[in-house]
């Protein structure tokens, strides 16, 4: 199993109403570094991509990445570059990126050009920005690539930032620092392509929480009325737990509940309702154990949500 650390540069329309909604961002460069299972350097990849939708460079993009229209007109088309990139990746690999946007943009560009999907379900990958935060910070903050490179004193004067290969190169150096066995359990899932059936839904256990990603539903009410979505299971023994209360939401997007395991204590469940296109939704559910102080905070959040609901009903009435 290899690791493909990649980065993309893309262009967009300079006029909003001319944006192609099937592909708001068009890839103009792919850069990548291949590492083996031990995190050692194996090979690299870099190629410009000739645009077919946004042929004129957005001035902000051009000033940031220093890629000019004349260069792109000499480059190969996306499908050709992507064919070579996938050959470079090989048979078995995990993508690694800085942040969570590049994996989705790569798939959207592939769809636009009629290419075979990378996967028929959510794609697992490593978000190196998140891994850096888990290793060196609080696990929640998300710092820029440049600031993290400076923190680790990895900057190379011969490799300037804001080009695809350079950013992939620096991301690979950071990944080498954080690819411990424990952190590699913290895999991420890109939801550009959702599970097509309940058999393909994602069920994943991490060391301190579990994650579930559902198929798409026609609306929020159907989603929250589906038992497999609202089921709460113990993180450790997988026992189905009885819900402690009615589902409540402080904002109409995130829904909370809890269940108690006789052996392992209280478990908090959060369901995040996400949009799947314009007319459907899907769920990302996480379950984690609660400490005593967190139980008190959960009760306060529930009481606040109940008060907010009463005020909203009063105002609507």
PDB file of C-alpha atoms in Angstrom:
ATOM      1  CA  UNK A   1       0.000   0.000   0.000  1.00  0.00           C
ATOM      2  CA  UNK A   2       1.450   3.358  -1.070  1.00  0.00           C
ATOM      3  CA  UNK A   3       0.565   6.930  -0.138  1.00  0.00           C
ATOM      4  CA  UNK A   4      -0.108   9.432  -2.930  1.00  0.00           C
ATOM      5  CA  UNK A   5       0.367  12.919  -1.531  1.00  0.00           C
ATOM      6  CA  UNK A   6      -1.112  15.287  -4.105  1.00  0.00           C
ATOM      7  CA  UNK A   7      -2.087  18.896  -4.574  1.00  0.00           C
ATOM      8  CA  UNK A   8      -4.117  20.701  -7.219  1.00  0.00           C
ATOM      9  CA  UNK A   9      -4.168  24.169  -8.670  1.00  0.00           C
ATOM     10  CA  UNK A  10      -7.400  25.249 -10.324  1.00  0.00           C
ATOM     11  CA  UNK A  11      -8.918  28.161 -12.178  1.00  0.00           C
ATOM     12  CA  UNK A  12     -12.451  29.565 -12.080  1.00  0.00           C
ATOM     13  CA  UNK A  13     -14.675  32.008 -13.877  1.00  0.00           C
ATOM     14  CA  UNK A  14     -13.939  35.672 -13.236  1.00  0.00           C
ATOM     15  CA  UNK A  15     -17.641  36.409 -13.818  1.00  0.00           C
ATOM     16  CA  UNK A  16     -20.016  34.605 -11.450  1.00  0.00           C
ATOM     17  CA  UNK A  17     -22.953  34.152 -13.839  1.00  0.00           C
ATOM     18  CA  UNK A  18     -20.662  32.434 -16.365  1.00  0.00           C
ATOM     19  CA  UNK A  19     -19.638  29.759 -13.859  1.00  0.00           C
ATOM     20  CA  UNK A  20     -20.279  26.189 -14.993  1.00  0.00           C
ATOM     21  CA  UNK A  21     -22.133  24.625 -12.054  1.00  0.00           C
ATOM     22  CA  UNK A  22     -21.029  21.130 -13.072  1.00  0.00           C
ATOM     23  CA  UNK A  23     -17.420  22.222 -12.532  1.00  0.00           C
ATOM     24  CA  UNK A  24     -16.977  25.538 -10.678  1.00  0.00           C
ATOM     25  CA  UNK A  25     -13.220  24.916 -10.356  1.00  0.00           C
ATOM     26  CA  UNK A  26     -11.207  23.590 -13.313  1.00  0.00           C
ATOM     27  CA  UNK A  27      -7.925  21.835 -12.512  1.00  0.00           C
ATOM     28  CA  UNK A  28      -4.935  23.387 -14.275  1.00  0.00           C
ATOM     29  CA  UNK A  29      -2.106  21.563 -12.483  1.00  0.00           C
ATOM     30  CA  UNK A  30      -1.560  18.290 -10.618  1.00  0.00           C
ATOM     31  CA  UNK A  31       1.481  17.662  -8.445  1.00  0.00           C
ATOM     32  CA  UNK A  32       2.146  14.559  -6.351  1.00  0.00           C
ATOM     33  CA  UNK A  33       4.688  12.616  -4.318  1.00  0.00           C
ATOM     34  CA  UNK A  34       4.498   8.844  -3.885  1.00  0.00           C
ATOM     35  CA  UNK A  35       5.579   7.354  -0.537  1.00  0.00           C
ATOM     36  CA  UNK A  36       5.796   3.672   0.314  1.00  0.00           C
ATOM     37  CA  UNK A  37       4.134   1.993   3.289  1.00  0.00           C
ATOM     38  CA  UNK A  38       6.989   3.097   5.559  1.00  0.00           C
ATOM     39  CA  UNK A  39       6.568   6.712   4.440  1.00  0.00           C
ATOM     40  CA  UNK A  40       9.730   6.725   2.310  1.00  0.00           C
ATOM     41  CA  UNK A  41       9.971   8.681  -0.954  1.00  0.00           C
ATOM     42  CA  UNK A  42       9.446   6.630  -4.121  1.00  0.00           C
ATOM     43  CA  UNK A  43       8.544   8.934  -7.024  1.00  0.00           C
ATOM     44  CA  UNK A  44       6.962  12.248  -8.044  1.00  0.00           C
ATOM     45  CA  UNK A  45       4.491  13.583 -10.601  1.00  0.00           C
ATOM     46  CA  UNK A  46       3.830  17.043 -12.015  1.00  0.00           C
ATOM     47  CA  UNK A  47       1.816  18.235 -15.011  1.00  0.00           C
ATOM     48  CA  UNK A  48      -0.031  21.319 -16.185  1.00  0.00           C
ATOM     49  CA  UNK A  49      -3.549  20.791 -17.587  1.00  0.00           C
ATOM     50  CA  UNK A  50      -5.002  22.582 -20.589  1.00  0.00           C
ATOM     51  CA  UNK A  51      -8.355  24.164 -19.631  1.00  0.00           C
ATOM     52  CA  UNK A  52     -11.470  23.773 -21.765  1.00  0.00           C
ATOM     53  CA  UNK A  53     -14.042  25.691 -19.685  1.00  0.00           C
ATOM     54  CA  UNK A  54     -12.216  28.631 -18.078  1.00  0.00           C
ATOM     55  CA  UNK A  55      -9.600  29.380 -20.729  1.00  0.00           C
ATOM     56  CA  UNK A  56      -8.755  32.792 -19.317  1.00  0.00           C
ATOM     57  CA  UNK A  57      -6.930  32.907 -16.010  1.00  0.00           C
ATOM     58  CA  UNK A  58      -8.659  34.539 -13.065  1.00  0.00           C
ATOM     59  CA  UNK A  59      -6.371  37.404 -12.090  1.00  0.00           C
ATOM     60  CA  UNK A  60      -6.168  36.292  -8.441  1.00  0.00           C
ATOM     61  CA  UNK A  61      -5.246  32.741  -9.458  1.00  0.00           C
ATOM     62  CA  UNK A  62      -2.625  33.939 -11.924  1.00  0.00           C
ATOM     63  CA  UNK A  63      -1.005  36.254  -9.382  1.00  0.00           C
ATOM     64  CA  UNK A  64      -0.985  33.539  -6.710  1.00  0.00           C
ATOM     65  CA  UNK A  65       0.341  30.552  -8.648  1.00  0.00           C
ATOM     66  CA  UNK A  66       2.195  32.357 -11.468  1.00  0.00           C
ATOM     67  CA  UNK A  67       0.786  30.125 -14.191  1.00  0.00           C
ATOM     68  CA  UNK A  68       0.063  31.991 -17.430  1.00  0.00           C
ATOM     69  CA  UNK A  69      -2.490  31.271 -20.134  1.00  0.00           C
ATOM     70  CA  UNK A  70       0.244  30.760 -22.738  1.00  0.00           C
ATOM     71  CA  UNK A  71       1.737  27.896 -20.701  1.00  0.00           C
ATOM     72  CA  UNK A  72      -1.619  26.193 -20.272  1.00  0.00           C
ATOM     73  CA  UNK A  73      -2.403  26.286 -23.990  1.00  0.00           C
ATOM     74  CA  UNK A  74       0.675  24.112 -24.574  1.00  0.00           C
ATOM     75  CA  UNK A  75      -0.350  21.574 -21.917  1.00  0.00           C
ATOM     76  CA  UNK A  76      -2.225  18.297 -22.417  1.00  0.00           C
ATOM     77  CA  UNK A  77      -5.948  17.903 -21.735  1.00  0.00           C
ATOM     78  CA  UNK A  78      -7.288  16.698 -18.397  1.00  0.00           C
ATOM     79  CA  UNK A  79      -8.152  13.138 -19.448  1.00  0.00           C
ATOM     80  CA  UNK A  80      -4.623  12.564 -20.763  1.00  0.00           C
ATOM     81  CA  UNK A  81      -2.980  13.944 -17.645  1.00  0.00           C
ATOM     82  CA  UNK A  82      -5.371  12.065 -15.386  1.00  0.00           C
ATOM     83  CA  UNK A  83      -4.646   8.781 -17.170  1.00  0.00           C
ATOM     84  CA  UNK A  84      -0.933   9.242 -16.466  1.00  0.00           C
ATOM     85  CA  UNK A  85      -1.613  10.319 -12.897  1.00  0.00           C
ATOM     86  CA  UNK A  86      -3.647   7.185 -12.162  1.00  0.00           C
ATOM     87  CA  UNK A  87      -0.891   5.036 -13.673  1.00  0.00           C
ATOM     88  CA  UNK A  88       1.541   6.834 -11.367  1.00  0.00           C
ATOM     89  CA  UNK A  89      -0.710   6.058  -8.379  1.00  0.00           C
ATOM     90  CA  UNK A  90      -0.694   2.306  -9.086  1.00  0.00           C
ATOM     91  CA  UNK A  91      -3.124  -0.350  -7.875  1.00  0.00           C
ATOM     92  CA  UNK A  92      -3.246   0.101  -4.079  1.00  0.00           C
ATOM     93  CA  UNK A  93      -2.873   3.506  -2.493  1.00  0.00           C
ATOM     94  CA  UNK A  94      -4.326   6.085  -0.142  1.00  0.00           C
ATOM     95  CA  UNK A  95      -4.625   9.714  -1.183  1.00  0.00           C
ATOM     96  CA  UNK A  96      -3.122  12.282   1.207  1.00  0.00           C
ATOM     97  CA  UNK A  97      -3.935  15.983   0.872  1.00  0.00           C
ATOM     98  CA  UNK A  98      -3.643  19.223   2.802  1.00  0.00           C
ATOM     99  CA  UNK A  99      -7.244  19.831   3.872  1.00  0.00           C
ATOM    100  CA  UNK A 100     -10.322  18.110   2.495  1.00  0.00           C
ATOM    101  CA  UNK A 101     -11.123  19.956  -0.744  1.00  0.00           C
ATOM    102  CA  UNK A 102      -8.758  18.477  -3.337  1.00  0.00           C
ATOM    103  CA  UNK A 103     -10.207  14.949  -3.298  1.00  0.00           C
ATOM    104  CA  UNK A 104     -13.697  16.267  -4.077  1.00  0.00           C
ATOM    105  CA  UNK A 105     -12.461  18.638  -6.809  1.00  0.00           C
ATOM    106  CA  UNK A 106     -10.503  15.838  -8.479  1.00  0.00           C
ATOM    107  CA  UNK A 107     -13.629  13.669  -8.629  1.00  0.00           C
ATOM    108  CA  UNK A 108     -15.819  16.517  -9.879  1.00  0.00           C
ATOM    109  CA  UNK A 109     -13.388  17.236 -12.722  1.00  0.00           C
ATOM    110  CA  UNK A 110     -13.312  13.518 -13.573  1.00  0.00           C
ATOM    111  CA  UNK A 111     -17.127  13.423 -13.683  1.00  0.00           C
ATOM    112  CA  UNK A 112     -17.253  16.490 -15.922  1.00  0.00           C
ATOM    113  CA  UNK A 113     -14.921  14.796 -18.404  1.00  0.00           C
ATOM    114  CA  UNK A 114     -16.877  11.520 -18.316  1.00  0.00           C
ATOM    115  CA  UNK A 115     -14.154   9.473 -16.628  1.00  0.00           C
ATOM    116  CA  UNK A 116     -14.750   6.337 -14.577  1.00  0.00           C
ATOM    117  CA  UNK A 117     -15.252   7.174 -10.865  1.00  0.00           C
ATOM    118  CA  UNK A 118     -12.444   6.498  -8.410  1.00  0.00           C
ATOM    119  CA  UNK A 119     -14.969   4.820  -6.117  1.00  0.00           C
ATOM    120  CA  UNK A 120     -18.679   4.103  -5.919  1.00  0.00           C
ATOM    121  CA  UNK A 121     -18.894   5.276  -2.310  1.00  0.00           C
ATOM    122  CA  UNK A 122     -17.241   7.820   0.034  1.00  0.00           C
ATOM    123  CA  UNK A 123     -13.506   7.827  -0.664  1.00  0.00           C
ATOM    124  CA  UNK A 124     -11.161   7.291   2.285  1.00  0.00           C
ATOM    125  CA  UNK A 125      -8.049   9.485   2.419  1.00  0.00           C
ATOM    126  CA  UNK A 126      -5.670  11.173   4.858  1.00  0.00           C
ATOM    127  CA  UNK A 127      -6.152  14.853   5.646  1.00  0.00           C
ATOM    128  CA  UNK A 128      -2.593  15.817   6.582  1.00  0.00           C
ATOM    129  CA  UNK A 129      -3.734  19.205   7.883  1.00  0.00           C
ATOM    130  CA  UNK A 130      -5.906  17.382  10.430  1.00  0.00           C
ATOM    131  CA  UNK A 131      -3.126  14.913  11.285  1.00  0.00           C
ATOM    132  CA  UNK A 132      -0.747  17.811  11.962  1.00  0.00           C
ATOM    133  CA  UNK A 133      -3.280  19.335  14.356  1.00  0.00           C
ATOM    134  CA  UNK A 134      -3.773  16.002  16.137  1.00  0.00           C
ATOM    135  CA  UNK A 135      -0.010  15.518  16.512  1.00  0.00           C
ATOM    136  CA  UNK A 136       1.225  19.047  17.281  1.00  0.00           C
ATOM    137  CA  UNK A 137      -1.834  21.041  18.326  1.00  0.00           C
ATOM    138  CA  UNK A 138      -5.305  20.656  19.844  1.00  0.00           C
ATOM    139  CA  UNK A 139      -6.751  18.425  17.101  1.00  0.00           C
ATOM    140  CA  UNK A 140      -9.310  21.085  16.165  1.00  0.00           C
ATOM    141  CA  UNK A 141      -7.308  23.973  14.716  1.00  0.00           C
ATOM    142  CA  UNK A 142      -6.489  24.010  11.003  1.00  0.00           C
ATOM    143  CA  UNK A 143      -3.309  25.934  10.175  1.00  0.00           C
ATOM    144  CA  UNK A 144      -1.969  26.870   6.749  1.00  0.00           C
ATOM    145  CA  UNK A 145       0.572  24.647   5.037  1.00  0.00           C
ATOM    146  CA  UNK A 146       3.166  27.431   5.040  1.00  0.00           C
ATOM    147  CA  UNK A 147       2.864  28.075   8.787  1.00  0.00           C
ATOM    148  CA  UNK A 148       3.225  24.350   9.540  1.00  0.00           C
ATOM    149  CA  UNK A 149       6.277  24.057   7.284  1.00  0.00           C
ATOM    150  CA  UNK A 150       7.828  27.030   9.078  1.00  0.00           C
ATOM    151  CA  UNK A 151       6.995  25.501  12.468  1.00  0.00           C
ATOM    152  CA  UNK A 152       8.803  22.273  11.510  1.00  0.00           C
ATOM    153  CA  UNK A 153      11.628  24.204   9.772  1.00  0.00           C
ATOM    154  CA  UNK A 154      11.127  22.295   6.507  1.00  0.00           C
ATOM    155  CA  UNK A 155      11.156  25.160   4.011  1.00  0.00           C
ATOM    156  CA  UNK A 156      13.386  24.714   0.978  1.00  0.00           C
ATOM    157  CA  UNK A 157      14.301  27.975  -0.869  1.00  0.00           C
ATOM    158  CA  UNK A 158      14.345  26.043  -4.152  1.00  0.00           C
ATOM    159  CA  UNK A 159      10.724  24.915  -3.726  1.00  0.00           C
ATOM    160  CA  UNK A 160       8.407  27.980  -3.555  1.00  0.00           C
ATOM    161  CA  UNK A 161       4.841  27.628  -2.280  1.00  0.00           C
ATOM    162  CA  UNK A 162       1.590  27.839  -4.292  1.00  0.00           C
ATOM    163  CA  UNK A 163       2.409  25.431  -7.078  1.00  0.00           C
ATOM    164  CA  UNK A 164       0.915  21.947  -7.097  1.00  0.00           C
ATOM    165  CA  UNK A 165       4.156  19.977  -6.848  1.00  0.00           C
ATOM    166  CA  UNK A 166       5.658  22.291  -4.227  1.00  0.00           C
ATOM    167  CA  UNK A 167       2.618  22.033  -1.966  1.00  0.00           C
ATOM    168  CA  UNK A 168       2.485  18.247  -2.461  1.00  0.00           C
ATOM    169  CA  UNK A 169       6.204  18.081  -1.626  1.00  0.00           C
ATOM    170  CA  UNK A 170       5.778  20.005   1.636  1.00  0.00           C
ATOM    171  CA  UNK A 171       2.643  18.039   2.545  1.00  0.00           C
ATOM    172  CA  UNK A 172       4.607  14.804   2.050  1.00  0.00           C
ATOM    173  CA  UNK A 173       7.362  16.018   4.401  1.00  0.00           C
ATOM    174  CA  UNK A 174       4.777  16.744   7.097  1.00  0.00           C
ATOM    175  CA  UNK A 175       3.036  13.418   6.477  1.00  0.00           C
ATOM    176  CA  UNK A 176       6.359  11.662   7.054  1.00  0.00           C
ATOM    177  CA  UNK A 177       6.518  13.354  10.472  1.00  0.00           C
ATOM    178  CA  UNK A 178       3.010  12.357  11.542  1.00  0.00           C
ATOM    179  CA  UNK A 179       2.405   8.940   9.919  1.00  0.00           C
ATOM    180  CA  UNK A 180       2.522   7.004  13.184  1.00  0.00           C
ATOM    181  CA  UNK A 181       0.385   3.890  13.582  1.00  0.00           C
ATOM    182  CA  UNK A 182      -1.975   5.682  15.949  1.00  0.00           C
ATOM    183  CA  UNK A 183      -2.548   8.701  13.699  1.00  0.00           C
ATOM    184  CA  UNK A 184      -3.071   6.536  10.623  1.00  0.00           C
ATOM    185  CA  UNK A 185      -6.209   5.243  12.319  1.00  0.00           C
ATOM    186  CA  UNK A 186      -7.645   8.751  11.884  1.00  0.00           C
ATOM    187  CA  UNK A 187      -8.647   8.335   8.278  1.00  0.00           C
ATOM    188  CA  UNK A 188     -11.003  10.833   6.626  1.00  0.00           C
ATOM    189  CA  UNK A 189     -13.885  10.240   4.219  1.00  0.00           C
ATOM    190  CA  UNK A 190     -14.751  12.423   1.261  1.00  0.00           C
ATOM    191  CA  UNK A 191     -18.509  12.507   0.621  1.00  0.00           C
ATOM    192  CA  UNK A 192     -18.524  13.787  -2.964  1.00  0.00           C
ATOM    193  CA  UNK A 193     -19.986  10.381  -3.895  1.00  0.00           C
ATOM    194  CA  UNK A 194     -22.417   8.916  -1.336  1.00  0.00           C
ATOM    195  CA  UNK A 195     -23.196   5.242  -0.680  1.00  0.00           C
ATOM    196  CA  UNK A 196     -25.684   3.944  -3.247  1.00  0.00           C
ATOM    197  CA  UNK A 197     -27.305   1.512  -0.784  1.00  0.00           C
ATOM    198  CA  UNK A 198     -27.406   0.822   2.944  1.00  0.00           C
ATOM    199  CA  UNK A 199     -24.956  -2.060   2.406  1.00  0.00           C
ATOM    200  CA  UNK A 200     -22.392   0.480   1.150  1.00  0.00           C
ATOM    201  CA  UNK A 201     -22.854   2.932   4.018  1.00  0.00           C
ATOM    202  CA  UNK A 202     -19.732   3.788   5.993  1.00  0.00           C
ATOM    203  CA  UNK A 203     -19.343   2.335   9.497  1.00  0.00           C
ATOM    204  CA  UNK A 204     -15.916   3.134  10.936  1.00  0.00           C
ATOM    205  CA  UNK A 205     -14.520   2.854  14.464  1.00  0.00           C
ATOM    206  CA  UNK A 206     -11.716   5.122  15.579  1.00  0.00           C
ATOM    207  CA  UNK A 207      -9.942   4.911  18.921  1.00  0.00           C
ATOM    208  CA  UNK A 208     -12.200   7.465  20.654  1.00  0.00           C
ATOM    209  CA  UNK A 209     -15.336   7.644  18.482  1.00  0.00           C
ATOM    210  CA  UNK A 210     -17.223   5.976  15.646  1.00  0.00           C
ATOM    211  CA  UNK A 211     -18.445   7.446  12.359  1.00  0.00           C
ATOM    212  CA  UNK A 212     -21.377   6.539  10.124  1.00  0.00           C
ATOM    213  CA  UNK A 213     -22.154   8.025   6.695  1.00  0.00           C
ATOM    214  CA  UNK A 214     -25.581   7.296   5.265  1.00  0.00           C
ATOM    215  CA  UNK A 215     -27.108   7.067   1.827  1.00  0.00           C
ATOM    216  CA  UNK A 216     -29.086  10.067   0.562  1.00  0.00           C
ATOM    217  CA  UNK A 217     -32.649  10.730   1.773  1.00  0.00           C
ATOM    218  CA  UNK A 218     -35.363  12.935   0.238  1.00  0.00           C
ATOM    219  CA  UNK A 219     -35.523  15.218   3.297  1.00  0.00           C
ATOM    220  CA  UNK A 220     -34.497  15.665   6.916  1.00  0.00           C
ATOM    221  CA  UNK A 221     -37.701  14.204   8.352  1.00  0.00           C
ATOM    222  CA  UNK A 222     -37.303  10.914   6.485  1.00  0.00           C
ATOM    223  CA  UNK A 223     -33.633  10.786   7.514  1.00  0.00           C
ATOM    224  CA  UNK A 224     -34.409  11.311  11.213  1.00  0.00           C
ATOM    225  CA  UNK A 225     -37.230   8.779  11.029  1.00  0.00           C
ATOM    226  CA  UNK A 226     -34.930   5.981   9.807  1.00  0.00           C
ATOM    227  CA  UNK A 227     -33.896   3.597  12.584  1.00  0.00           C
ATOM    228  CA  UNK A 228     -30.430   2.764  11.295  1.00  0.00           C
ATOM    229  CA  UNK A 229     -29.635   6.479  11.183  1.00  0.00           C
ATOM    230  CA  UNK A 230     -30.811   7.234  14.714  1.00  0.00           C
ATOM    231  CA  UNK A 231     -29.552   4.012  16.339  1.00  0.00           C
ATOM    232  CA  UNK A 232     -27.001   4.596  19.134  1.00  0.00           C
ATOM    233  CA  UNK A 233     -24.480   1.829  19.775  1.00  0.00           C
ATOM    234  CA  UNK A 234     -21.780   1.571  22.401  1.00  0.00           C
ATOM    235  CA  UNK A 235     -18.384   2.454  20.973  1.00  0.00           C
ATOM    236  CA  UNK A 236     -16.711  -0.466  22.746  1.00  0.00           C
ATOM    237  CA  UNK A 237     -19.153  -3.401  22.820  1.00  0.00           C
ATOM    238  CA  UNK A 238     -21.451  -2.361  19.955  1.00  0.00           C
ATOM    239  CA  UNK A 239     -24.530  -2.905  22.145  1.00  0.00           C
ATOM    240  CA  UNK A 240     -27.642  -1.106  20.905  1.00  0.00           C
ATOM    241  CA  UNK A 241     -28.466   1.566  23.501  1.00  0.00           C
ATOM    242  CA  UNK A 242     -31.796   3.036  24.499  1.00  0.00           C
ATOM    243  CA  UNK A 243     -32.018   6.740  23.723  1.00  0.00           C
ATOM    244  CA  UNK A 244     -32.067   8.975  26.801  1.00  0.00           C
ATOM    245  CA  UNK A 245     -34.300  11.678  25.379  1.00  0.00           C
ATOM    246  CA  UNK A 246     -35.916  13.003  22.212  1.00  0.00           C
ATOM    247  CA  UNK A 247     -33.533  14.176  19.532  1.00  0.00           C
ATOM    248  CA  UNK A 248     -32.878  17.890  19.881  1.00  0.00           C
ATOM    249  CA  UNK A 249     -31.086  20.478  17.783  1.00  0.00           C
ATOM    250  CA  UNK A 250     -29.708  23.910  18.679  1.00  0.00           C
ATOM    251  CA  UNK A 251     -29.536  24.990  15.041  1.00  0.00           C
ATOM    252  CA  UNK A 252     -31.641  22.684  12.808  1.00  0.00           C
ATOM    253  CA  UNK A 253     -28.507  21.132  11.311  1.00  0.00           C
ATOM    254  CA  UNK A 254     -26.879  19.135  14.119  1.00  0.00           C
ATOM    255  CA  UNK A 255     -29.042  16.769  16.195  1.00  0.00           C
ATOM    256  CA  UNK A 256     -28.036  15.277  19.543  1.00  0.00           C
ATOM    257  CA  UNK A 257     -29.018  12.399  21.796  1.00  0.00           C
ATOM    258  CA  UNK A 258     -27.387  10.012  24.263  1.00  0.00           C
ATOM    259  CA  UNK A 259     -27.577   6.420  25.413  1.00  0.00           C
ATOM    260  CA  UNK A 260     -26.251   4.514  28.406  1.00  0.00           C
ATOM    261  CA  UNK A 261     -24.258   1.266  28.336  1.00  0.00           C
ATOM    262  CA  UNK A 262     -24.337  -0.742  31.578  1.00  0.00           C
ATOM    263  CA  UNK A 263     -20.659  -1.588  31.176  1.00  0.00           C
ATOM    264  CA  UNK A 264     -19.145   1.450  29.465  1.00  0.00           C
ATOM    265  CA  UNK A 265     -21.278   4.373  30.576  1.00  0.00           C
ATOM    266  CA  UNK A 266     -22.886   7.215  28.640  1.00  0.00           C
ATOM    267  CA  UNK A 267     -22.441   7.662  24.906  1.00  0.00           C
ATOM    268  CA  UNK A 268     -23.202  10.919  23.100  1.00  0.00           C
ATOM    269  CA  UNK A 269     -24.538  10.770  19.560  1.00  0.00           C
ATOM    270  CA  UNK A 270     -24.433  13.629  17.058  1.00  0.00           C
ATOM    271  CA  UNK A 271     -26.135  13.518  13.647  1.00  0.00           C
ATOM    272  CA  UNK A 272     -25.050  16.196  11.203  1.00  0.00           C
ATOM    273  CA  UNK A 273     -27.577  16.664   8.403  1.00  0.00           C
ATOM    274  CA  UNK A 274     -25.718  17.534   5.178  1.00  0.00           C
ATOM    275  CA  UNK A 275     -26.940  18.532   1.740  1.00  0.00           C
ATOM    276  CA  UNK A 276     -26.597  16.023  -1.095  1.00  0.00           C
ATOM    277  CA  UNK A 277     -27.200  18.242  -4.095  1.00  0.00           C
ATOM    278  CA  UNK A 278     -30.165  20.583  -4.217  1.00  0.00           C
ATOM    279  CA  UNK A 279     -32.968  18.240  -3.191  1.00  0.00           C
ATOM    280  CA  UNK A 280     -31.545  15.525  -0.919  1.00  0.00           C
ATOM    281  CA  UNK A 281     -29.748  15.149   2.412  1.00  0.00           C
ATOM    282  CA  UNK A 282     -27.507  12.598   4.117  1.00  0.00           C
ATOM    283  CA  UNK A 283     -26.296  11.965   7.647  1.00  0.00           C
ATOM    284  CA  UNK A 284     -22.864  11.939   9.224  1.00  0.00           C
ATOM    285  CA  UNK A 285     -23.266  10.368  12.655  1.00  0.00           C
ATOM    286  CA  UNK A 286     -20.606  10.247  15.366  1.00  0.00           C
ATOM    287  CA  UNK A 287     -20.804   8.435  18.698  1.00  0.00           C
ATOM    288  CA  UNK A 288     -18.337   8.986  21.520  1.00  0.00           C
ATOM    289  CA  UNK A 289     -18.216   8.326  25.285  1.00  0.00           C
ATOM    290  CA  UNK A 290     -19.095  11.152  27.676  1.00  0.00           C
ATOM    291  CA  UNK A 291     -17.269  12.108  30.849  1.00  0.00           C
ATOM    292  CA  UNK A 292     -19.169  13.458  33.869  1.00  0.00           C
ATOM    293  CA  UNK A 293     -18.513  17.097  32.971  1.00  0.00           C
ATOM    294  CA  UNK A 294     -19.649  16.455  29.405  1.00  0.00           C
ATOM    295  CA  UNK A 295     -22.925  14.964  30.664  1.00  0.00           C
ATOM    296  CA  UNK A 296     -23.641  18.216  32.496  1.00  0.00           C
ATOM    297  CA  UNK A 297     -22.819  20.229  29.372  1.00  0.00           C
ATOM    298  CA  UNK A 298     -25.078  17.942  27.313  1.00  0.00           C
ATOM    299  CA  UNK A 299     -27.981  18.614  29.737  1.00  0.00           C
ATOM    300  CA  UNK A 300     -27.406  22.366  29.489  1.00  0.00           C
ATOM    301  CA  UNK A 301     -27.352  22.211  25.691  1.00  0.00           C
ATOM    302  CA  UNK A 302     -30.593  20.212  25.687  1.00  0.00           C
ATOM    303  CA  UNK A 303     -32.300  22.726  27.986  1.00  0.00           C
ATOM    304  CA  UNK A 304     -31.127  25.630  25.835  1.00  0.00           C
ATOM    305  CA  UNK A 305     -32.437  23.919  22.679  1.00  0.00           C
ATOM    306  CA  UNK A 306     -35.813  23.347  24.357  1.00  0.00           C
ATOM    307  CA  UNK A 307     -36.069  27.026  25.359  1.00  0.00           C
ATOM    308  CA  UNK A 308     -35.131  28.121  21.844  1.00  0.00           C
ATOM    309  CA  UNK A 309     -37.815  25.828  20.400  1.00  0.00           C
ATOM    310  CA  UNK A 310     -40.489  27.312  22.674  1.00  0.00           C
ATOM    311  CA  UNK A 311     -39.485  30.878  21.718  1.00  0.00           C
ATOM    312  CA  UNK A 312     -39.553  29.994  18.021  1.00  0.00           C
ATOM    313  CA  UNK A 313     -43.021  28.427  18.304  1.00  0.00           C
ATOM    314  CA  UNK A 314     -44.275  31.447  20.252  1.00  0.00           C
ATOM    315  CA  UNK A 315     -42.952  33.878  17.627  1.00  0.00           C
ATOM    316  CA  UNK A 316     -44.423  31.833  14.785  1.00  0.00           C
ATOM    317  CA  UNK A 317     -47.737  31.649  16.594  1.00  0.00           C
TER     318      UNK A 317
END
